[in-house]
Amino acid sequence: TPVRFCENETVNIILSSFAAKAKQSGVVLTVDAKLPAVLPFSDTELCSVFSNGLENAVKAAAEVCDPASRVVSVMTKVHREKLLISIENPFIGQVLVKDGHPASEREGHGFGTRSIAAIADFHGGQAIFDAENGVFTLKILLPFGENGAE
């Protein structure tokens, strides 16, 4: 049974799915989601942004040696006609950032972060990727009413 994280059904289903995936991976997913039932973004865009961000976060956190540190934190809310999303997770190793985006040296990787950035750009928003002191942070701001948003 899906857990109710917020009023938005699409985001709620994604968060529930990743809470289960995180648990299977030995990762704790903490969620603070205050979203209304209706958002002016397509289900495809919401799925892409949340799924890509959470997939990367859970995978990275699962690789951390200390089980107590395997925590992914998600915060999302609407503030002043903008959808705000923050995903934070620990990581080991190094994160290479090129042109403001994390870059993967593995074949077929890196499309998720580019997809997040493209959606943010399309809506006149921002996607900020930061990796510092073993913590990766993704912050996304999506304004209502720009380009494709209703």
Coordinates of C-alpha atoms in Angstrom, one line a residue:
T1 CA 0.0 0.0 0.0
P2 CA 1.5 3.4 -1.0
V3 CA 2.3 5.7 1.9
R4 CA 0.6 9.2 1.6
F5 CA 3.4 11.8 1.4
C6 CA 1.5 14.6 -0.2
E7 CA -1.8 15.4 -2.0
N8 CA -0.3 15.2 -5.5
E9 CA -1.0 11.6 -6.7
T10 CA 1.8 11.5 -9.2
V11 CA 4.5 12.7 -6.8
N12 CA 3.0 10.5 -4.1
I13 CA 3.3 7.4 -6.2
I14 CA 6.9 8.2 -7.1
L15 CA 7.9 8.9 -3.5
S16 CA 6.2 5.7 -2.3
S17 CA 8.0 3.6 -5.0
F18 CA 11.4 5.1 -4.1
A19 CA 10.7 4.6 -0.4
A20 CA 10.4 0.9 -1.1
K21 CA 13.5 0.9 -3.4
A22 CA 15.5 2.7 -0.7
K23 CA 14.5 0.3 2.0
Q24 CA 15.5 -2.7 -0.2
S25 CA 18.9 -1.0 -0.7
G26 CA 19.4 -0.4 3.0
V27 CA 18.8 3.3 2.6
V28 CA 16.4 5.5 4.7
L29 CA 14.3 7.9 2.7
T30 CA 13.1 10.9 4.7
V31 CA 10.4 13.0 3.0
D32 CA 8.9 16.4 3.7
A33 CA 6.4 16.9 0.9
K34 CA 3.8 19.7 1.1
L35 CA 2.3 19.7 -2.4
P36 CA -1.3 20.4 -3.5
A37 CA -3.3 17.9 -5.5
V38 CA -2.8 19.8 -8.8
L39 CA 0.5 21.2 -10.1
P40 CA 0.9 23.0 -13.5
F41 CA 3.4 20.5 -14.8
S42 CA 2.8 17.3 -16.7
D43 CA 3.0 13.9 -15.0
T44 CA 5.8 13.1 -17.4
E45 CA 7.8 16.1 -16.2
L46 CA 7.2 15.4 -12.5
C47 CA 8.1 11.7 -13.0
S48 CA 11.3 12.6 -14.8
V49 CA 12.4 15.1 -12.3
F50 CA 11.6 13.1 -9.1
S51 CA 12.5 9.7 -10.5
N52 CA 15.9 10.7 -12.0
G53 CA 16.9 12.6 -8.9
L54 CA 15.8 9.9 -6.5
E55 CA 17.3 7.1 -8.6
N56 CA 20.7 8.7 -8.4
A57 CA 20.4 9.6 -4.7
V58 CA 19.4 6.1 -3.6
K59 CA 22.1 4.4 -5.7
A60 CA 24.8 6.7 -4.3
A61 CA 23.6 6.4 -0.7
A62 CA 23.5 2.6 -0.9
E63 CA 27.2 2.6 -1.7
V64 CA 28.2 4.5 1.5
C65 CA 30.0 2.2 4.0
D66 CA 28.4 3.4 7.2
P67 CA 24.8 2.1 7.3
A68 CA 23.8 5.0 9.6
S69 CA 24.8 7.5 6.9
R70 CA 22.7 5.9 4.2
V71 CA 20.0 8.6 4.3
V72 CA 18.3 10.4 1.4
S73 CA 16.4 13.5 2.3
V74 CA 13.7 14.9 0.0
M75 CA 11.9 18.2 0.6
T76 CA 9.4 19.6 -1.8
K77 CA 6.8 22.4 -1.5
V78 CA 5.2 25.2 -3.4
H79 CA 6.3 28.7 -2.5
R80 CA 5.3 31.9 -4.3
E81 CA 4.1 30.1 -7.5
K82 CA 7.2 28.0 -7.7
L83 CA 7.7 24.2 -7.2
L84 CA 10.8 23.7 -5.0
I85 CA 12.5 20.4 -4.7
S86 CA 15.6 19.5 -2.7
I87 CA 17.2 16.0 -2.7
E88 CA 20.2 15.4 -0.5
N89 CA 22.3 12.2 -0.2
P90 CA 25.7 11.0 0.9
F91 CA 28.2 9.7 -1.7
I92 CA 31.6 8.1 -1.7
G93 CA 34.3 8.9 -4.2
Q94 CA 34.2 12.0 -6.4
V95 CA 31.5 13.7 -8.4
L96 CA 32.8 15.3 -11.6
V97 CA 30.8 18.4 -12.4
K98 CA 31.0 19.8 -16.0
D99 CA 29.2 22.9 -17.1
G100 CA 27.2 22.8 -13.9
H101 CA 26.0 19.2 -14.3
P102 CA 27.3 16.0 -12.8
A103 CA 29.1 14.0 -15.5
S104 CA 29.4 10.3 -15.6
E105 CA 32.3 8.6 -17.3
R106 CA 30.3 5.4 -17.8
E107 CA 28.6 4.7 -21.1
G108 CA 24.9 5.4 -21.1
H109 CA 24.9 7.4 -17.9
G110 CA 24.3 11.1 -17.2
F111 CA 21.0 11.4 -19.1
G112 CA 18.9 11.8 -16.0
T113 CA 20.6 14.9 -14.7
R114 CA 20.5 16.5 -18.2
S115 CA 16.8 15.7 -18.4
I116 CA 16.2 17.4 -15.0
A117 CA 18.1 20.4 -16.2
A118 CA 16.3 20.5 -19.5
I119 CA 12.9 20.5 -17.8
A120 CA 14.0 23.3 -15.4
D121 CA 15.3 25.3 -18.3
F122 CA 12.1 24.8 -20.3
H123 CA 10.1 26.3 -17.5
G124 CA 12.4 29.2 -16.9
G125 CA 13.7 27.6 -13.7
Q126 CA 16.9 26.2 -12.3
A127 CA 18.5 22.9 -11.4
I128 CA 21.5 23.2 -9.2
F129 CA 23.8 20.2 -8.6
D130 CA 26.3 20.5 -5.8
A131 CA 28.7 17.9 -4.3
E132 CA 30.6 18.9 -1.2
N133 CA 32.1 17.1 1.8
G134 CA 30.5 13.8 0.8
V135 CA 27.0 15.2 0.4
F136 CA 25.3 15.6 -3.0
T137 CA 22.5 18.1 -3.2
L138 CA 20.1 18.7 -6.0
K139 CA 17.9 21.8 -5.9
I140 CA 15.2 22.4 -8.5
L141 CA 13.1 25.5 -8.9
L142 CA 10.2 25.3 -11.4
P143 CA 8.2 28.5 -11.8
F144 CA 4.5 28.2 -12.6
G145 CA 3.3 29.8 -15.8
E146 CA 6.5 29.8 -17.8
N147 CA 6.6 28.1 -21.2
G148 CA 4.9 24.7 -20.9
A149 CA 3.4 25.2 -17.4
E150 CA -0.3 26.2 -17.3

